Structure formats: C-alpha cells, structure tokens
Amino acid sequence: MEGHSTYQPKSGAAKWLERRLPVIGLMYSSFVTYPTPRNLNYWWTFGAILTFVLVAQIVTGIVLAMHYLSPGSMAFDSIEAIMRDVNYGWLLRYLHSNGASLFFFAVYIHMFRGMYYGSYKEPREVLWILGVLILLLMIATAFMGYVLPWGQMSFWAATVITNLFTAIPLVGGAITQWLWGGFAVDSATLNRFYSLHYLLPFMIAGVVVLHVWALHIVGQNNPLGIDVKSKKDTVAFTPYATIKDMFATALFLILLAWLVFYVPNYMGHPDNYIPADPLKTPAHIVPEWYFLPFYAILRAIPNKLIGVIALFGSIAVLFFLPWLDTSRVRSAVFRPIYRQFFWIFVLVCIGLGYLGSQPPQGAYVIIARILTAYYFLHFLVILPVLGLIERPKRQPPSITEAVLAKSGSAEPAAAEAAS
Amino acid sequence: MRELAGTMTGKIAGFLLAGAVVAGLAFSAAAQDGGKGGDAGEQTHDQAWEFPLKEPPLLSWSFAGIFGNYDQAQLQRGFQVYREVCSNCHSLKYIAFRNLAEPGGPGFSDAEVKALAAEYQITAGPNDQGDMFQRPGLPSDHFPSPFPNVEAAAAANGGAAPPDLSLMAKARAAERGPLWTVIDFFSQYQEAGPNYIHALLTGFGEQPPEGLVIPEGTYFNPYFLAGPSLKMPAPLSDGAVTYSDGSPQTIDQYARDVAAFLMWTAEPHLVARKRVGFQVGIFLIVFAGLMYLTKKRVWSEVAH
C-alpha cells in the first residue's frame, strides 16, 4: 500500500503470481518494508492488539454460532449448553465475552492516544474518521452481542436502547416497531440481532482494511507529532514494529487470560444469569461498562429526545475533531495547556462511566449534568479556542535529532542500514 | 503571559470539576437516606430503606483462588442438602445425573449415579400409542422439576415460583461499592454468589428493624437483595439433614455445603478452568519474556 514495492520474487511460482496479482508484494511493502517512525512508544502497539482481538472475536464467535440457538425460547438454554456440554465451550464463551470487554478497553486507549498526540490532524483526518466509524460499528455489534444470551440484562438493555428510537418525532413509534419486528422486544428482535451481530464484524474488518490503507498512505504519527523528514527518521516495520507489537500483544493476552480463567464474570452482571422475563424489570438496568459514559450522558438530560441527541452527539462530535482542534501542533508534548485539558477530559470520561453505573438520582444527576456539559465543552469550546490562544513549546527539527539528543549517542550505522 | 493565562484556565477548570464532584458526593451522602431502592432507576423518595440491609459475611471457600478446587465431600453433602431440602420446591434443570460423576464435581461413581437416577421417575414419551409414560431415570436425564410448570410452582408457593437453582451462585451478588470492585479484580474475588447463598440461608429468624414493614406471608431476611423479606420461610434447621461423615449438622454447615454445591452446579468446569488458566498463564509469561528479550535485541542498535 506504500508506493512501489521493493519486493523481488525469488521462486518461479512467486514470480508467476507477482506478474498476475502482486499480493505478496503488497503484503511485503505494507508489513515488512513499511517505514515506521523510530520513536514510537508502547501506546502505538494498540493497533496491532486491536487487529488481533478482532480476529480472535471473529474466530471464537464463528465457533459459538455453531452451537448457539437464537429463538427466544432456546437462547438462554443454548448458552448454558455451550457452558456445560460443548467441549471447551466455557472457554470459547468466556474468551468471546471478555474479549469484547478488552476490545473496548484497547480501542479507548487507542483513541485517547490519538487525542493526546494529535493523530487526527492533517493529513490524518480520514484515518481518524474511519476509526470513529469502526467505533460506531463496534458499539452496535457489542450491544447486539450482549442481547444474545437472553438473560435479564440482555432483554432489558435491548428494551431500553430500542426504546430510544421512540423519541424520534412523528415516525419514532413506527421505526421502533420495525426494529423490533413486533410490538415489543421478543424472539423476532433477538433473531435479527443475531443476524446483524454476525454481519457487523465483517463490516468492521472491511473498514479496518480502509483504516490501515489510509494509515499507510499518510504514515504513522509519532509522540513528537512532527513529520517524518528523512529515511533516518524511520525504521522498517519488520522486524522493529512487528516484534514490539508481538511483545505488547503477549502482555495483553496475559490480561485477557486473567479475566477468562480467573475472573470470567467480573465484567458481567449477575442478573444476566437469570433468564429474560418481560414481566420483571431489574432494579437497576445497567449496560456493560464500556457504554457507561454514554449511558450517563443519555440519562443526564431530562428530555428524552434531547438525551438521545446528546448520546449520539457524544460520538458524532468525534467525527469533527480534526476541525474542532484549531492548533497546528499535533503532540500534547508541545502543548502545555492542552495537556492539562486532555487529562481533565480523561477524568471526565471516567467520571461519566462511574455515574452511568449509579442510579440516576440526587447528586448523581447533578454531577452527570456538569460532566456531560464539560464533555461537549471540551470539543466545542475548549479545543477551538485553545488552538488560537495557546503558545506551544518549540518543536525539535526532526525525529532523529530529538531521539539522539535524548539518548545522547551518536547515530549508529546499523539504524541507517535498517531503514 | 498567554501561557500562564492558559495554565490558569486549565487549573480553574480542574478545580471547578473537582469541586462539582465533591459537592455532588456530599449531596449524594445526604440523599442516601431518602434515595435509592427505586424501581428501574426511577426516582422514589418514599422508601427509607436500602436493600440488602446487611452485607454477606465473606467466607473462605476451597474453590477460591488460583488453585481453587472443589471439596468433593462438601459437594456430596451439599447435594444431600439440596436433595432432602431444597428439591422439594426448587428445580435444578441444567444439571443431569451424569454430571455428578464427571471430573471436577462431587465425584460420585458411575454406579452410584445410575442407582441415584433410577430412584427418580421421569415423564417420557410419547410411546407408540401416543401416550406419555413414567420410567425410572437414566444418568442422561436432567433433574426433574418438583412442579409441572411455573404456574403450578407459583400457585403452590404463595404466588412466587421458587427459582431454578442451577445458576444461583452466579446470578446473585451483593454490591461491593467502587473501591472493593477495583480490589476484587486483583484479589480474584468471584465468590459473591456462594457468600450470598450462605448468608441468606442463615439470615432468617432475626428481628426486623423498627419501622420496617414486613408484608403478610413473607419472611424477614436482612441479606435479601430485592426487599425486606421473601416468600421462602427458613428452609434449614439444625439436625434436619443427617450427615454420614461426621460433619456438624448445623444450619451454618448445611448452608456452606449447599452454597458450595450450587457453585459447582453454576460453574461445573471451574476446576478445569483454573488448571488450564495456570498452564496458559505460565506459557504466556514465558512467551512474553522471550518476546521482550527479542525486542530488546532487535532494537539494541537503534536509538529510539
């Protein structure tokens, strides 16, 4: 995906194929010779981690689908059959459910990294927008996946979220019935959610290809946020980035293993081990942890329609981030004021997450309103204004100079050979 | 100057937010008395009580921790309690008789399971005449429900059908608050279910606090998650089940044993899970170590 390939096929078969479909050359230039900034830190390994998790989710999901039954009368029982009678079914299901949690954990880190280092700025706007699109698809996929076990939380989450569409003026009721395939959340709803839950991951995979393509056109950002100026600023993707990504992925797998094998139900809600009952509303309906900040925003606003608009707006605003941030300096390393606002924003998101898990009453509502207002203020006021008034620190002339100044060593010859 | 002004704005915004949170928390502490206990997140201020009234005591379980393992004798005793007491009202539909002989469980022999299953009458059929008939149970049969359907179960129990117990140990947990929730991740606390079951079974018979209204036909229990009382009367009494292994025949011991048994019915592959987890953990740590050393070697010649 990066210019002309330097790949030279050696065997006869490879030469034959390369003349007809240069797929090996494409892979070679994308994942072997692709130049990657030499100063990337471990926050840059989450792209590889996310790719790994997506593949793992699809693989475990496909096997689970071989055993899962989607009619409302069978769904809960089929999950229990997977947990009890399918060979290593418990492992597949715990991998899939905890994998979904860690998918969001990794994607949020990936996004905060992009925000800190200004990875959405010119020329990476499309790259960022594709990423937000992936987030949207992930949200839809995870929500529908959570409904599939057809426990109490599944059912009531589906009820709460689909009811949001009734807030649309005039056609809301009709749209909601159309989504349900009936007059309430029922077996028909579950079946279509299952169908879409199987479809959307492949759409995610498709957008990921575009995301990686866009990345390979504009090149990676880096902690300094300055452009790559010469070959000396970069190293080859393989082995340098590959081995670092593998190490980070291994660490990530240790975290996943801890969840799957030792605290498999930590992320879930006990109520989801109670079969769905349309006549019994749980005391507190809470979504999975990764939706809690958005849930807090939804509930902070007393008007349903405006609440729903705020909910979607909280994600939609991310699409405009490249233009809302008026600063021409990418990295927060050189933006002393932005850096503080960034961390405040992170705390606000965590705070909203906590509030989303609490009942919407008393002081919780007041704090949720303040934090919701701040969430939008951050994007719509602070970022545009800050770019105009902030005086950034002086940026180094090149990545290589900054790196060598830090390590205090002369440029080793090997690096040049490697790049 | 501009930089200073900017820094100031950042700090002020930070202070404002921190202030908002602190003020909010103070409010929430005040609101605790009059808040909570609402239905489906609705705001209700007429209820002064917050349930459960008491948190379950934390017991030590043989199946807790990285090397956790079920105590076979305890599971067998717990099964006896289920069979002689709980099964009069509660089903155990996800458990088949054969499960009792599977590895990581109570460890009954195949012959014992066969004999046990045969003691139950299972409705099967239809036969070639189109009629349902009764036959002795087989190891592949699931535990039969004490009632033909939910409606019959509810009718026989004052309007509330006794829930199936198979998943009870994973379907109930008392909230632990934000601090413990974080600690529980690292301390690997996964025993909220059995702790709750034990607390509930031993929590009957206490006097309700003054002012708390106990609805007619229900029994006060300070550990009950959903309200002041439940329709189940105290199911256990000292000496109700005769143990053959000399274990104490007390409510507390019965409750511990049946809670452990229900943990097994909810998570029958727990032992295998923890064993595989340990192997996977060792592999991943070694693998990550090798990756780290390789990474160090590869990058050793490049300043970064």
XYZ file of C-alpha atoms in Angstrom:
723
model
C 0.000 0.000 0.000
C 3.034 2.200 0.220
C 4.308 3.317 -3.182
C 6.021 0.820 -5.399
C 7.015 -2.412 -3.833
C 10.666 -3.256 -3.464
C 9.709 -6.892 -3.292
C 11.738 -9.121 -5.599
C 10.084 -12.521 -6.044
C 12.676 -15.283 -5.945
C 10.941 -18.548 -6.710
C 9.361 -19.261 -10.083
C 5.890 -19.599 -8.618
C 6.189 -16.272 -6.784
C 7.342 -14.551 -9.983
C 4.412 -16.084 -11.840
C 1.929 -14.863 -9.244
C 3.509 -11.435 -8.827
C 3.046 -10.634 -12.533
C -0.645 -11.527 -12.328
C -1.608 -10.354 -8.818
C 1.096 -8.599 -6.783
C -0.425 -9.618 -3.484
C 2.833 -10.825 -1.937
C 4.462 -7.568 -2.951
C 1.587 -5.667 -1.363
C 1.982 -7.543 1.907
C 5.740 -7.091 1.743
C 5.574 -3.338 1.276
C 2.779 -2.967 3.863
C 4.131 -5.074 6.686
C 7.843 -5.561 6.071
C 9.467 -2.542 4.452
C 6.792 -0.053 5.513
C 8.680 2.788 7.210
C 7.550 3.426 10.770
C 8.819 6.331 12.931
C 11.657 5.170 15.126
C 10.382 6.979 18.218
C 7.011 5.253 18.618
C 6.186 4.283 22.213
C 4.079 1.402 23.502
C 0.854 3.375 23.097
C 1.339 2.704 19.391
C 1.038 -1.059 19.820
C -2.716 -0.964 20.299
C -3.390 -1.039 16.562
C -1.828 -4.486 16.357
C -3.544 -5.543 19.586
C -6.921 -4.459 18.213
C -6.362 -6.317 14.954
C -5.551 -9.418 16.960
C -8.649 -9.047 19.149
C -10.905 -8.524 16.116
C -9.651 -11.750 14.552
C -9.962 -13.599 17.874
C -13.530 -12.353 18.319
C -14.494 -13.463 14.828
C -12.928 -16.913 15.277
C -14.473 -17.594 18.700
C -17.744 -16.065 17.511
C -17.992 -18.330 14.476
C -17.482 -21.419 16.631
C -20.013 -20.185 19.199
C -22.514 -19.605 16.387
C -22.271 -23.309 15.566
C -23.823 -24.053 18.964
C -25.992 -21.037 19.695
C -29.762 -21.046 19.097
C -31.447 -17.715 18.540
C -35.168 -18.359 19.143
C -36.142 -16.613 22.373
C -37.292 -19.861 23.940
C -33.935 -21.568 23.362
C -31.284 -18.857 23.505
C -30.578 -18.902 27.248
C -30.570 -22.709 27.385
C -28.225 -22.948 24.411
C -25.712 -20.691 26.152
C -25.851 -22.998 29.175
C -25.382 -25.988 26.868
C -22.269 -24.274 25.470
C -21.004 -23.630 29.001
C -21.646 -27.167 30.195
C -21.721 -29.690 27.368
C -19.721 -28.305 24.433
C -16.054 -29.277 24.681
C -14.250 -26.202 25.991
C -17.450 -24.269 25.356
C -16.889 -22.369 28.609
C -13.505 -21.292 27.266
C -14.946 -20.103 23.940
C -17.729 -18.146 25.588
C -15.567 -16.559 28.277
C -12.970 -15.660 25.635
C -15.650 -14.056 23.487
C -17.416 -12.107 26.238
C -14.230 -10.934 27.948
C -12.611 -10.358 24.557
C -15.402 -7.901 23.790
C -14.675 -6.032 27.018
C -10.966 -5.833 26.298
C -11.704 -4.826 22.690
C -13.282 -1.653 24.055
C -10.563 -1.226 26.670
C -7.970 -1.314 23.875
C -9.965 0.877 21.492
C -10.429 3.559 24.152
C -6.683 3.600 24.853
C -6.053 3.724 21.097
C -8.386 6.732 20.787
C -7.032 8.587 23.815
C -3.550 8.065 22.381
C -4.750 9.629 19.136
C -6.163 12.562 21.073
C -3.019 13.085 23.153
C -0.635 13.042 20.234
C -2.982 14.777 17.772
C -3.075 11.820 15.421
C -6.340 13.069 13.884
C -4.781 16.234 12.461
C -3.874 16.994 8.896
C -3.204 14.788 6.929
C -4.798 12.012 9.022
C -8.416 13.268 9.139
C -9.822 10.414 7.037
C -7.834 7.886 9.044
C -9.436 9.255 12.222
C -12.941 9.349 10.735
C -12.634 5.725 9.647
C -11.602 4.925 13.206
C -14.701 6.614 14.635
C -16.745 4.641 12.112
C -15.175 1.444 13.460
C -16.100 2.544 16.985
C -19.713 3.043 15.907
C -19.827 -0.405 14.324
C -18.222 -1.891 17.437
C -20.850 -0.281 19.642
C -23.663 -1.729 17.522
C -22.001 -5.150 17.407
C -21.289 -5.302 21.135
C -24.778 -4.144 22.039
C -26.416 -6.816 19.880
C -23.975 -9.435 21.121
C -24.885 -8.604 24.703
C -28.539 -9.278 23.894
C -27.873 -12.802 22.581
C -27.608 -14.696 25.932
C -31.179 -13.506 26.550
C -30.712 -13.004 30.240
C -32.445 -10.286 32.223
C -29.856 -7.622 31.429
C -29.797 -8.652 27.761
C -33.522 -8.284 27.470
C -33.835 -5.035 29.379
C -30.821 -3.469 27.691
C -32.471 -4.253 24.367
C -35.703 -2.729 25.633
C -34.081 0.469 26.905
C -31.914 1.027 23.825
C -34.551 0.241 21.206
C -36.988 2.470 23.088
C -34.616 5.375 22.405
C -35.885 5.386 18.844
C -39.403 6.186 20.029
C -38.035 9.657 20.836
C -37.829 10.479 17.128
C -40.749 12.813 16.390
C -43.664 11.508 14.263
C -42.087 8.298 12.958
C -40.392 7.123 16.192
C -43.069 4.590 17.093
C -43.183 3.088 13.623
C -39.380 2.855 13.406
C -39.182 1.157 16.787
C -41.804 -1.438 15.829
C -39.935 -2.028 12.605
C -36.708 -2.606 14.580
C -38.474 -4.962 16.985
C -40.267 -6.904 14.271
C -43.292 -6.771 16.560
C -44.818 -4.731 19.323
C -42.190 -5.419 21.958
C -38.697 -6.841 22.262
C -39.226 -10.512 21.534
C -37.898 -13.538 19.711
C -38.112 -11.692 16.380
C -35.885 -8.943 17.774
C -33.386 -11.480 19.085
C -33.206 -13.239 15.726
C -32.437 -10.090 13.773
C -29.889 -9.013 16.362
C -28.185 -12.369 15.931
C -28.122 -11.933 12.163
C -26.677 -8.427 12.457
C -24.244 -9.462 15.181
C -22.796 -11.943 12.691
C -22.728 -9.398 9.844
C -21.251 -6.317 11.512
C -17.843 -7.768 12.492
C -17.122 -8.366 8.821
C -18.064 -4.760 8.104
C -15.660 -3.776 10.883
C -12.985 -5.885 9.201
C -13.714 -4.070 5.928
C -13.396 -0.632 7.500
C -10.226 -1.800 9.283
C -8.726 -2.525 5.849
C -9.579 1.049 4.794
C -8.205 2.338 8.124
C -4.895 0.528 7.570
C -4.815 1.637 3.945
C -5.301 5.269 4.942
C -2.621 4.820 7.606
C -0.166 3.520 5.052
C -0.854 6.441 2.717
C -0.209 9.191 5.288
C 2.168 7.281 7.540
C 2.062 6.941 11.290
C 2.048 9.899 13.605
C 4.594 9.744 16.447
C 4.984 11.003 20.022
C 6.663 14.206 18.814
C 3.885 14.839 16.317
C 6.344 16.151 13.726
C 6.550 14.882 10.175
C 8.985 12.233 9.073
C 11.609 14.229 7.169
C 14.076 11.611 6.015
C 14.627 7.890 5.905
C 16.755 8.260 9.035
C 13.604 9.098 10.990
C 12.119 5.697 10.338
C 12.811 2.020 10.756
C 11.343 -0.891 8.803
C 8.049 -2.259 10.086
C 9.571 -5.721 10.237
C 11.328 -6.551 12.468
C 11.152 -3.361 14.530
C 7.418 -2.732 14.875
C 6.494 -6.389 14.454
C 8.456 -7.618 17.453
C 7.330 -4.720 19.628
C 3.696 -5.373 18.692
C 4.125 -9.059 19.462
C 5.537 -8.302 22.900
C 2.687 -5.887 23.656
C 0.110 -8.378 22.370
C 1.580 -11.065 24.624
C 1.159 -8.752 27.635
C -2.377 -8.026 26.530
C -3.061 -11.763 26.293
C -1.912 -12.186 29.899
C -4.583 -9.666 30.898
C -7.171 -11.500 28.798
C -6.154 -14.835 30.316
C -6.512 -13.416 33.824
C -10.046 -12.347 33.006
C -11.053 -15.524 31.202
C -9.589 -18.053 33.613
C -9.783 -16.359 36.992
C -12.433 -13.618 36.961
C -14.590 -14.589 33.965
C -17.754 -12.995 35.328
C -16.109 -9.854 36.677
C -17.152 -7.734 33.698
C -20.664 -9.165 33.510
C -23.750 -8.553 35.600
C -25.188 -11.325 37.825
C -28.694 -10.595 36.526
C -27.686 -11.896 33.116
C -27.640 -15.402 34.582
C -31.399 -15.018 35.133
C -33.423 -15.900 32.024
C -35.148 -12.939 30.321
C -38.500 -12.128 31.862
C -40.571 -9.368 30.199
C -42.744 -9.092 33.316
C -39.918 -8.455 35.785
C -37.861 -5.277 35.477
C -34.453 -5.474 37.205
C -33.938 -2.940 39.987
C -31.165 -1.184 38.075
C -30.703 -1.636 34.345
C -27.042 -1.031 33.573
C -25.198 -1.599 30.313
C -21.753 -3.148 30.013
C -19.007 -0.954 31.485
C -17.833 0.295 28.102
C -21.171 2.003 27.437
C -21.490 3.584 30.882
C -20.161 7.071 29.948
C -22.640 7.293 27.072
C -25.416 5.954 29.299
C -24.642 8.675 31.851
C -24.900 11.325 29.133
C -28.245 9.904 27.996
C -29.707 9.941 31.488
C -28.254 13.309 32.474
C -30.734 15.073 30.241
C -34.352 15.132 31.420
C -35.840 15.443 27.927
C -35.801 12.079 26.147
C -35.302 13.391 22.613
C -32.517 15.766 23.636
C -30.987 12.978 25.708
C -30.883 10.713 22.672
C -29.439 13.528 20.557
C -26.756 14.102 23.202
C -25.999 10.376 23.270
C -25.442 10.205 19.521
C -23.870 13.656 19.552
C -21.223 12.500 22.019
C -19.928 10.131 19.350
C -20.785 12.276 16.334
C -18.655 15.114 17.716
C -15.624 12.852 17.333
C -16.071 12.919 13.542
C -15.445 16.682 13.611
C -12.496 16.560 15.992
C -9.891 17.172 13.229
C -11.503 20.552 12.537
C -12.552 21.458 16.072
C -8.943 21.365 17.245
C -7.500 24.533 15.727
C -3.932 24.053 16.910
C -1.401 23.275 14.222
C 0.838 21.482 16.696
C -0.072 17.815 16.904
C 1.527 16.382 20.004
C 0.420 17.359 23.511
C 4.107 17.117 24.428
C 4.483 20.631 22.982
C 1.089 21.913 24.137
C 1.356 22.569 27.883
C -2.215 23.794 28.330
C -3.870 21.241 26.081
C -2.062 18.531 28.019
C -3.899 19.559 31.195
C -7.231 19.727 29.444
C -6.582 16.308 27.938
C -6.181 14.721 31.357
C -9.224 16.562 32.684
C -11.142 15.151 29.722
C -9.945 11.624 30.549
C -11.094 12.073 34.154
C -14.442 13.417 32.963
C -14.942 10.317 30.807
C -14.078 8.029 33.737
C -16.373 10.077 35.983
C -19.212 9.731 33.497
C -18.559 5.994 33.428
C -18.920 5.780 37.193
C -22.110 7.864 37.128
C -23.549 5.623 34.419
C -23.324 2.712 36.842
C -25.169 4.549 39.605
C -28.919 5.140 39.911
C -29.917 8.459 38.293
C -30.994 10.300 41.402
C -29.969 13.058 43.769
C -26.452 14.365 43.390
C -25.529 11.818 40.736
C -27.823 13.599 38.292
C -26.293 16.981 39.076
C -22.708 15.754 38.629
C -23.675 13.869 35.472
C -25.110 17.088 34.020
C -21.962 19.047 34.840
C -19.701 16.375 33.353
C -21.903 15.988 30.265
C -21.740 19.740 29.704
C -17.978 19.585 30.128
C -17.686 16.693 27.650
C -19.219 18.814 24.904
C -17.486 21.968 26.095
C -14.152 20.212 25.632
C -14.804 19.631 21.948
C -16.922 22.625 21.025
C -15.274 25.437 23.004
C -12.021 24.457 24.687
C -10.322 22.825 21.691
C -11.180 25.553 19.132
C -10.240 28.394 21.493
C -7.150 26.734 22.921
C -5.603 26.302 19.478
C -5.805 30.046 18.988
C -4.523 31.270 22.357
C -2.057 28.599 23.403
C 1.633 29.199 22.767
C 3.189 25.815 22.001
C 6.699 24.879 23.010
C 9.411 24.763 20.387
C 9.375 21.510 18.452
C 12.590 19.696 17.516
C 13.637 19.949 13.861
C 13.490 16.203 13.274
C 12.686 12.914 14.939
C 16.255 11.695 14.615
C 17.696 14.796 16.277
C 15.247 14.546 19.158
C 15.925 10.854 19.635
C 19.690 11.289 19.565
C 19.536 14.276 21.883
C 17.595 12.135 24.345
C 19.811 9.075 24.170
C 22.931 11.216 23.916
C 24.568 8.842 21.489
C 25.928 9.233 18.030
C 23.930 7.776 15.191
C 24.813 4.086 14.944
C 25.372 2.906 11.430
C 23.050 -0.037 11.872
C 19.984 2.177 12.012
C 20.733 3.612 8.623
C 21.214 0.179 7.188
C 17.919 -0.877 8.723
C 15.965 1.995 7.299
C 1.824 35.600 29.751
C -0.601 33.844 27.455
C 0.827 30.547 28.520
C 0.371 31.478 32.147
C -3.214 32.544 31.497
C -3.851 29.256 29.751
C -2.359 27.282 32.601
C -4.597 29.189 34.947
C -7.703 28.370 32.930
C -6.711 24.719 32.964
C -6.258 24.753 36.706
C -9.513 26.632 37.264
C -11.434 24.161 35.114
C -9.854 21.357 37.106
C -10.828 22.947 40.388
C -14.374 23.528 39.189
C -14.759 19.884 38.192
C -13.220 18.612 41.395
C -15.495 20.958 43.323
C -18.523 19.702 41.426
C -17.646 16.115 42.215
C -17.010 16.808 45.903
C -20.214 18.821 46.231
C -22.095 16.098 44.408
C -20.738 13.386 46.665
C -21.748 15.368 49.731
C -25.214 15.693 48.263
C -25.321 12.018 47.474
C -24.365 11.103 51.044
C -27.255 13.262 52.228
C -29.545 11.825 49.591
C -28.701 8.222 50.543
C -31.241 8.275 53.375
C -34.078 9.335 51.159
C -32.967 7.985 47.796
C -32.196 4.524 46.391
C -34.395 1.493 46.343
C -36.183 2.849 43.286
C -37.645 0.672 40.578
C -35.916 0.539 37.189
C -33.880 3.602 38.018
C -36.922 5.735 38.749
C -36.620 8.317 41.472
C -38.506 7.394 44.591
C -38.258 9.215 47.855
C -40.957 7.445 49.852
C -38.750 4.466 50.704
C -36.319 4.954 53.525
C -34.633 1.535 53.361
C -31.832 0.325 51.213
C -31.595 -3.384 50.446
C -29.882 -5.593 51.293
C -29.823 -4.382 54.886
C -26.670 -6.393 55.624
C -23.701 -7.450 53.546
C -22.994 -11.186 53.446
C -20.048 -12.317 55.587
C -17.027 -13.311 53.486
C -16.306 -16.996 53.954
C -13.259 -18.879 52.794
C -14.035 -21.402 50.088
C -11.955 -24.293 48.834
C -12.693 -23.242 45.251
C -11.470 -19.658 45.684
C -8.090 -18.532 44.399
C -5.833 -19.512 41.545
C -5.520 -23.124 42.717
C -9.136 -23.375 43.862
C -10.620 -26.857 43.856
C -13.984 -28.201 44.905
C -14.052 -30.203 48.129
C -15.679 -33.451 46.965
C -17.027 -34.363 50.387
C -18.544 -30.892 50.716
C -20.200 -31.121 47.283
C -21.639 -34.512 48.231
C -23.007 -33.095 51.487
C -24.338 -30.060 49.619
C -26.037 -32.348 47.143
C -27.619 -34.216 50.045
C -28.975 -30.919 51.427
C -30.313 -29.974 48.006
C -31.933 -33.364 47.585
C -33.501 -33.624 51.010
C -34.499 -29.980 51.487
C -34.254 -27.597 48.510
C -35.517 -30.002 45.847
C -38.969 -30.042 47.445
C -39.567 -26.652 45.836
C -36.573 -25.763 43.628
C -35.637 -27.305 40.294
C -32.055 -27.851 39.109
C -32.786 -28.126 35.429
C -29.355 -27.574 33.899
C -27.860 -30.488 35.833
C -28.064 -34.062 34.560
C -27.472 -37.029 36.865
C -24.373 -37.902 34.816
C -22.804 -34.574 35.791
C -22.483 -35.870 39.359
C -19.867 -38.370 38.170
C -17.932 -36.030 35.914
C -14.404 -34.899 36.824
C -14.202 -31.708 38.872
C -17.551 -32.417 40.528
C -18.876 -34.242 43.598
C -17.111 -37.403 42.390
C -19.891 -39.957 42.631
C -19.141 -43.241 40.849
C -20.958 -44.210 37.659
C -22.763 -46.990 39.541
C -23.886 -44.585 42.267
C -25.208 -42.162 39.666
C -27.063 -44.930 37.859
C -28.702 -46.070 41.091
C -29.499 -42.499 42.078
C -31.097 -41.676 38.724
C -33.226 -44.824 38.916
C -34.767 -43.541 42.157
C -36.446 -40.731 40.193
C -39.481 -41.137 37.988
C -39.131 -39.322 34.667
C -42.007 -38.490 32.357
C -41.049 -39.746 28.908
C -42.722 -40.452 25.638
C -44.903 -40.356 23.769
C -44.790 -44.138 23.210
C -46.081 -45.821 20.068
C -49.618 -45.466 21.434
C -49.118 -41.709 21.687
C -49.160 -41.728 25.493
C -46.678 -40.174 27.902
C -45.412 -42.620 30.491
C -43.270 -42.773 33.627
C -39.963 -44.566 33.693
C -37.009 -44.739 36.087
C -34.407 -42.044 35.459
C -31.200 -42.597 33.465
C -27.846 -40.885 34.048
C -28.502 -38.743 30.958
C -31.747 -37.342 32.392
C -31.806 -33.935 33.985
C -33.115 -33.448 37.499
C -36.911 -33.375 37.246
C -38.659 -30.239 38.430
C -40.802 -30.565 41.582
C -43.645 -28.818 39.731
C -45.095 -29.493 36.274
C -44.819 -25.805 35.261
C -44.093 -22.307 36.565
C -47.749 -21.566 37.228
C -48.139 -24.659 39.395
C -44.943 -23.746 41.240
C -46.229 -20.238 41.905
C -49.670 -21.432 42.961
C -48.159 -23.833 45.496
C -45.840 -21.194 46.970
C -47.968 -18.163 47.696
C -47.697 -16.663 44.210
C -43.903 -16.679 43.820
C -42.411 -19.550 41.839
C -39.221 -20.834 43.526
C -36.403 -20.053 41.071
C -34.276 -22.739 39.456
C -31.074 -23.171 41.472
C -28.632 -24.293 38.738
C -27.173 -20.812 38.185
C -27.984 -19.228 41.535
C -24.325 -18.900 42.576
C -23.619 -16.691 39.543
C -26.981 -14.929 39.369
C -26.878 -13.259 42.786
C -24.310 -10.908 44.238
C -24.437 -8.105 46.759
C -22.909 -4.844 45.502
C -19.478 -4.112 46.927
C -19.022 -0.420 46.117
C -16.429 1.170 43.802
C -13.327 0.565 45.955
C -13.919 -3.144 46.518
C -14.964 -3.542 42.896
C -11.477 -2.452 41.859
C -9.743 -4.583 44.506
C -11.849 -7.636 43.583
C -10.332 -7.646 40.115
C -6.842 -8.193 41.522
C -7.764 -10.317 44.528
C -9.751 -12.561 42.182
C -12.905 -12.416 44.299
C -15.519 -14.481 42.493
C -17.356 -15.937 45.487
C -20.053 -13.276 45.969
C -22.695 -15.820 44.901
C -21.946 -18.580 47.434
C -21.393 -15.968 50.151
C -24.830 -14.576 49.414
C -26.493 -18.007 49.390
C -24.917 -18.877 52.729
C -25.878 -15.522 54.236
C -29.465 -15.788 53.037
C -29.919 -19.328 54.331
C -28.527 -18.449 57.755
C -30.159 -14.994 57.920
C -33.690 -15.998 58.857
C -35.105 -15.527 62.310
C -33.673 -12.098 63.030
C -35.942 -9.327 64.285
C -36.640 -6.708 61.599
C -35.503 -3.186 62.497
C -38.136 -0.904 63.919
C -40.356 0.760 61.344
C -39.716 -1.774 58.592
C -42.977 -3.195 57.288
C -42.889 -6.924 56.543
C -45.679 -7.860 54.086
C -48.066 -10.614 55.124
C -46.922 -14.120 54.206
C -43.272 -13.198 53.784
C -40.231 -13.794 55.951
C -37.748 -11.146 57.023
C -34.149 -11.658 55.945
C -31.596 -8.839 56.219
C -29.461 -10.283 53.403
C -32.213 -10.494 50.801
C -31.234 -8.341 47.808
C -34.630 -7.327 46.498
C -36.543 -6.212 49.575
C -37.102 -6.655 53.313
C -38.462 -10.185 53.104
C -39.088 -13.119 50.807
C -41.789 -15.736 50.427
C -39.429 -18.582 51.313
C -39.540 -19.474 55.027
C -36.314 -20.542 56.748
C -35.628 -23.813 54.901
C -32.966 -25.266 57.204
C -32.907 -26.199 60.851
C -30.201 -27.773 62.976
C -30.153 -31.545 62.546
C -32.587 -31.524 59.608
C -30.154 -33.454 57.384
C -28.200 -36.392 58.746
C -24.594 -36.386 57.532
C -22.745 -39.682 57.422
C -19.234 -38.194 57.529
C -19.478 -36.648 60.983
C -19.645 -33.036 59.810
C -21.539 -30.678 62.121
C -25.274 -30.841 61.494
C -25.923 -27.136 61.871
C -27.687 -24.557 59.719
C -24.353 -22.868 59.120
C -22.704 -26.074 57.866
C -25.715 -27.001 55.697
C -25.705 -23.529 54.198
C -21.968 -23.683 53.435
C -22.282 -27.097 51.852
C -25.275 -26.317 49.690
C -23.721 -22.987 48.627
C -20.576 -24.840 47.524
C -22.732 -27.390 45.715
C -24.600 -24.623 43.905
C -21.295 -23.016 42.917
C -20.456 -26.293 41.253
C -23.859 -26.503 39.502
C -23.348 -22.934 38.235
C -19.734 -23.449 37.175
C -19.131 -27.184 36.700
C -15.863 -26.625 34.812
C -14.328 -24.291 37.396
C -11.531 -26.698 38.329
C -10.585 -27.335 34.706
C -10.793 -23.604 34.020
C -8.345 -22.721 36.782
C -5.981 -25.543 35.852
C -5.902 -24.600 32.172
C -5.605 -20.964 33.201
C -2.466 -21.677 35.191
C -0.875 -23.527 32.273
C -1.843 -20.778 29.843
C -0.524 -18.172 32.277
C 2.895 -19.857 32.556
C 3.092 -20.183 28.773
C 2.138 -16.553 28.182
C 4.588 -15.203 30.748
C 7.456 -17.199 29.215
C 6.334 -16.206 25.714
C 6.107 -12.535 26.662
C 9.546 -12.756 28.262
C 11.041 -14.196 25.080
C 9.304 -11.537 23.012
C 10.713 -8.858 25.288
C 14.270 -10.182 25.003
C 13.948 -10.450 21.224
C 12.540 -6.949 21.055
C 15.430 -5.619 23.139
C 17.921 -7.346 20.885
C 16.294 -6.086 17.683
C 16.131 -2.504 18.936
C 19.548 -2.525 20.619
C 21.219 -0.971 17.608
C 18.668 1.792 17.081
C 18.309 4.814 19.324
C 14.615 5.403 19.922
